[in-house]
GROMACS .gro file of C-alpha atoms in nm:
model
  194
    1UNK     CA    1   2.262  -3.385   3.506
    2UNK     CA    2   2.246  -3.571   3.177
    3UNK     CA    3   2.422  -3.893   3.299
    4UNK     CA    4   2.167  -3.932   3.578
    5UNK     CA    5   1.867  -3.871   3.344
    6UNK     CA    6   1.995  -4.130   3.102
    7UNK     CA    7   2.055  -4.368   3.378
    8UNK     CA    8   1.705  -4.309   3.516
    9UNK     CA    9   1.563  -4.399   3.171
   10UNK     CA   10   1.759  -4.725   3.171
   11UNK     CA   11   1.648  -4.811   3.525
   12UNK     CA   12   1.281  -4.754   3.433
   13UNK     CA   13   1.302  -4.963   3.119
   14UNK     CA   14   1.514  -5.248   3.250
   15UNK     CA   15   1.421  -5.279   3.630
   16UNK     CA   16   1.095  -5.343   3.814
   17UNK     CA   17   1.196  -5.041   4.040
   18UNK     CA   18   0.848  -5.013   4.207
   19UNK     CA   19   0.839  -5.388   4.285
   20UNK     CA   20   1.181  -5.377   4.422
   21UNK     CA   21   1.100  -5.078   4.632
   22UNK     CA   22   0.790  -5.244   4.771
   23UNK     CA   23   0.987  -5.561   4.845
   24UNK     CA   24   1.258  -5.354   5.024
   25UNK     CA   25   0.990  -5.189   5.241
   26UNK     CA   26   0.850  -5.537   5.329
   27UNK     CA   27   0.560  -5.563   5.564
   28UNK     CA   28   0.569  -5.191   5.632
   29UNK     CA   29   0.433  -5.124   5.275
   30UNK     CA   30   0.088  -5.231   5.399
   31UNK     CA   31   0.116  -4.986   5.696
   32UNK     CA   32   0.225  -4.689   5.488
   33UNK     CA   33  -0.017  -4.414   5.399
   34UNK     CA   34  -0.069  -4.341   5.030
   35UNK     CA   35   0.126  -4.019   5.076
   36UNK     CA   36   0.414  -4.213   5.244
   37UNK     CA   37   0.413  -4.460   4.953
   38UNK     CA   38   0.436  -4.209   4.691
   39UNK     CA   39   0.724  -4.019   4.863
   40UNK     CA   40   0.899  -4.353   4.943
   41UNK     CA   41   0.881  -4.470   4.582
   42UNK     CA   42   1.020  -4.141   4.454
   43UNK     CA   43   1.311  -4.135   4.713
   44UNK     CA   44   1.392  -4.499   4.646
   45UNK     CA   45   1.425  -4.445   4.271
   46UNK     CA   46   1.617  -4.115   4.316
   47UNK     CA   47   1.869  -4.288   4.553
   48UNK     CA   48   1.919  -4.572   4.313
   49UNK     CA   49   1.970  -4.340   4.024
   50UNK     CA   50   2.209  -4.107   4.217
   51UNK     CA   51   2.408  -4.382   4.369
   52UNK     CA   52   2.458  -4.616   4.074
   53UNK     CA   53   2.483  -4.359   3.798
   54UNK     CA   54   2.774  -4.198   3.996
   55UNK     CA   55   2.924  -4.543   4.068
   56UNK     CA   56   2.910  -4.656   3.708
   57UNK     CA   57   3.052  -4.334   3.575
   58UNK     CA   58   3.387  -4.421   3.747
   59UNK     CA   59   3.432  -4.746   3.563
   60UNK     CA   60   3.624  -4.776   3.245
   61UNK     CA   61   3.745  -5.081   3.068
   62UNK     CA   62   3.554  -5.342   3.274
   63UNK     CA   63   3.384  -5.634   3.098
   64UNK     CA   64   3.053  -5.804   3.190
   65UNK     CA   65   3.009  -6.144   3.038
   66UNK     CA   66   2.682  -6.338   3.063
   67UNK     CA   67   2.756  -6.700   3.162
   68UNK     CA   68   2.416  -6.875   3.164
   69UNK     CA   69   2.049  -6.832   3.229
   70UNK     CA   70   1.861  -7.063   3.463
   71UNK     CA   71   1.493  -7.103   3.531
   72UNK     CA   72   1.394  -7.006   3.884
   73UNK     CA   73   1.081  -7.070   4.096
   74UNK     CA   74   0.806  -6.794   4.094
   75UNK     CA   75   0.557  -6.737   4.371
   76UNK     CA   76   0.314  -6.566   4.125
   77UNK     CA   77   0.097  -6.716   3.853
   78UNK     CA   78   0.188  -6.618   3.495
   79UNK     CA   79   0.523  -6.478   3.591
   80UNK     CA   80   0.836  -6.656   3.462
   81UNK     CA   81   1.159  -6.599   3.654
   82UNK     CA   82   1.512  -6.666   3.553
   83UNK     CA   83   1.852  -6.602   3.702
   84UNK     CA   84   2.111  -6.466   3.463
   85UNK     CA   85   2.461  -6.542   3.586
   86UNK     CA   86   2.744  -6.321   3.469
   87UNK     CA   87   3.105  -6.238   3.552
   88UNK     CA   88   3.213  -5.880   3.587
   89UNK     CA   89   3.587  -5.853   3.514
   90UNK     CA   90   3.736  -5.543   3.673
   91UNK     CA   91   4.091  -5.638   3.567
   92UNK     CA   92   4.274  -5.965   3.473
   93UNK     CA   93   4.273  -6.085   3.838
   94UNK     CA   94   3.955  -5.943   3.978
   95UNK     CA   95   3.633  -6.121   3.874
   96UNK     CA   96   3.299  -6.052   4.041
   97UNK     CA   97   3.002  -6.290   4.018
   98UNK     CA   98   2.683  -6.100   3.937
   99UNK     CA   99   2.347  -6.266   3.919
  100UNK     CA  100   2.043  -6.087   3.775
  101UNK     CA  101   1.695  -6.209   3.885
  102UNK     CA  102   1.467  -6.132   3.585
  103UNK     CA  103   1.093  -6.182   3.587
  104UNK     CA  104   0.853  -6.160   3.289
  105UNK     CA  105   0.484  -6.111   3.242
  106UNK     CA  106   0.424  -6.194   2.882
  107UNK     CA  107   0.686  -6.029   2.668
  108UNK     CA  108   0.798  -5.771   2.923
  109UNK     CA  109   1.116  -5.868   3.109
  110UNK     CA  110   1.249  -5.664   3.405
  111UNK     CA  111   1.526  -5.714   3.659
  112UNK     CA  112   1.381  -5.768   4.006
  113UNK     CA  113   1.704  -5.813   4.192
  114UNK     CA  114   2.086  -5.805   4.158
  115UNK     CA  115   2.305  -6.034   4.358
  116UNK     CA  116   2.666  -5.951   4.387
  117UNK     CA  117   2.888  -6.237   4.502
  118UNK     CA  118   2.569  -6.396   4.638
  119UNK     CA  119   2.440  -6.089   4.827
  120UNK     CA  120   2.105  -5.965   4.728
  121UNK     CA  121   2.077  -5.588   4.692
  122UNK     CA  122   1.699  -5.600   4.743
  123UNK     CA  123   1.730  -5.813   5.059
  124UNK     CA  124   2.008  -5.596   5.193
  125UNK     CA  125   1.787  -5.283   5.143
  126UNK     CA  126   1.495  -5.461   5.312
  127UNK     CA  127   1.705  -5.546   5.615
  128UNK     CA  128   1.843  -5.196   5.635
  129UNK     CA  129   1.509  -5.030   5.599
  130UNK     CA  130   1.342  -5.263   5.851
  131UNK     CA  131   1.619  -5.190   6.098
  132UNK     CA  132   1.573  -4.805   6.066
  133UNK     CA  133   1.191  -4.838   6.116
  134UNK     CA  134   1.215  -5.080   6.411
  135UNK     CA  135   1.476  -4.845   6.587
  136UNK     CA  136   1.224  -4.557   6.551
  137UNK     CA  137   0.906  -4.705   6.701
  138UNK     CA  138   0.797  -4.866   6.374
  139UNK     CA  139   0.747  -4.523   6.219
  140UNK     CA  140   0.778  -4.518   5.848
  141UNK     CA  141   0.830  -4.142   5.864
  142UNK     CA  142   1.170  -4.211   6.020
  143UNK     CA  143   1.284  -4.408   5.715
  144UNK     CA  144   1.151  -4.132   5.491
  145UNK     CA  145   1.361  -3.890   5.684
  146UNK     CA  146   1.674  -4.101   5.655
  147UNK     CA  147   1.613  -4.140   5.281
  148UNK     CA  148   1.566  -3.769   5.234
  149UNK     CA  149   1.895  -3.699   5.416
  150UNK     CA  150   2.081  -3.959   5.208
  151UNK     CA  151   1.948  -3.812   4.890
  152UNK     CA  152   2.050  -3.465   4.999
  153UNK     CA  153   2.399  -3.579   5.089
  154UNK     CA  154   2.440  -3.776   4.763
  155UNK     CA  155   2.335  -3.472   4.562
  156UNK     CA  156   2.601  -3.266   4.740
  157UNK     CA  157   2.872  -3.522   4.655
  158UNK     CA  158   3.082  -3.454   4.344
  159UNK     CA  159   3.240  -3.747   4.179
  160UNK     CA  160   3.586  -3.663   4.046
  161UNK     CA  161   3.674  -3.866   3.741
  162UNK     CA  162   4.042  -3.944   3.660
  163UNK     CA  163   4.076  -3.899   3.280
  164UNK     CA  164   4.381  -4.030   3.087
  165UNK     CA  165   4.531  -3.877   2.772
  166UNK     CA  166   4.799  -4.068   2.598
  167UNK     CA  167   5.070  -3.884   2.413
  168UNK     CA  168   5.326  -4.063   2.202
  169UNK     CA  169   5.680  -3.928   2.165
  170UNK     CA  170   5.640  -3.832   1.802
  171UNK     CA  171   5.285  -3.694   1.809
  172UNK     CA  172   5.192  -3.440   1.546
  173UNK     CA  173   5.129  -3.081   1.642
  174UNK     CA  174   4.762  -3.075   1.557
  175UNK     CA  175   4.705  -3.404   1.749
  176UNK     CA  176   4.886  -3.260   2.050
  177UNK     CA  177   4.673  -2.945   2.036
  178UNK     CA  178   4.359  -3.153   2.018
  179UNK     CA  179   4.468  -3.356   2.322
  180UNK     CA  180   4.556  -3.044   2.516
  181UNK     CA  181   4.219  -2.896   2.447
  182UNK     CA  182   4.054  -3.221   2.562
  183UNK     CA  183   4.262  -3.214   2.877
  184UNK     CA  184   4.167  -2.852   2.948
  185UNK     CA  185   3.800  -2.953   2.910
  186UNK     CA  186   3.837  -3.233   3.159
  187UNK     CA  187   4.005  -3.005   3.408
  188UNK     CA  188   3.739  -2.736   3.367
  189UNK     CA  189   3.470  -3.001   3.450
  190UNK     CA  190   3.645  -3.073   3.781
  191UNK     CA  191   3.808  -3.397   3.677
  192UNK     CA  192   4.160  -3.504   3.731
  193UNK     CA  193   4.404  -3.584   3.444
  194UNK     CA  194   4.684  -3.826   3.419
   0.00000   0.00000   0.00000
């Protein structure tokens, strides 16, 4: 689907997806066979794309405002790290703190983690993956099986969007016809209309 392809391009350009995936697998990365690593990296990226492309497609009218950027410590030479603090306003009362960990090598900047209300997505995935592997006799193949199943289940899901068409009392005939056609298109795509 087009939305997911576009989101995959954004993820690849803006996020250090392979580094995040390796971090999430933790110490088990060294134990993984080359074949396991290739499949894992593909599944990890696919799940990120499927999950977040669908999630972001349901948002409308939210506002993300960057507050500040702070230098952060880096464990690698020649890698500069910054935390970009932002506020995501869902509505007038709901504000979510989102911090982006960004690393650069030279002129290339990539997001290496996202922290939502102080909770690291990469660390959460690392804990989740380690738990699956430990519960299954330290077998990476068990994690791969879980990721395959998640991907299959996510692909089967269909996100229903609620679309809104506003009609004023004294709308012109042509404008009304245009809005009706647009509403019909939304409904044919499986979306809801209000």
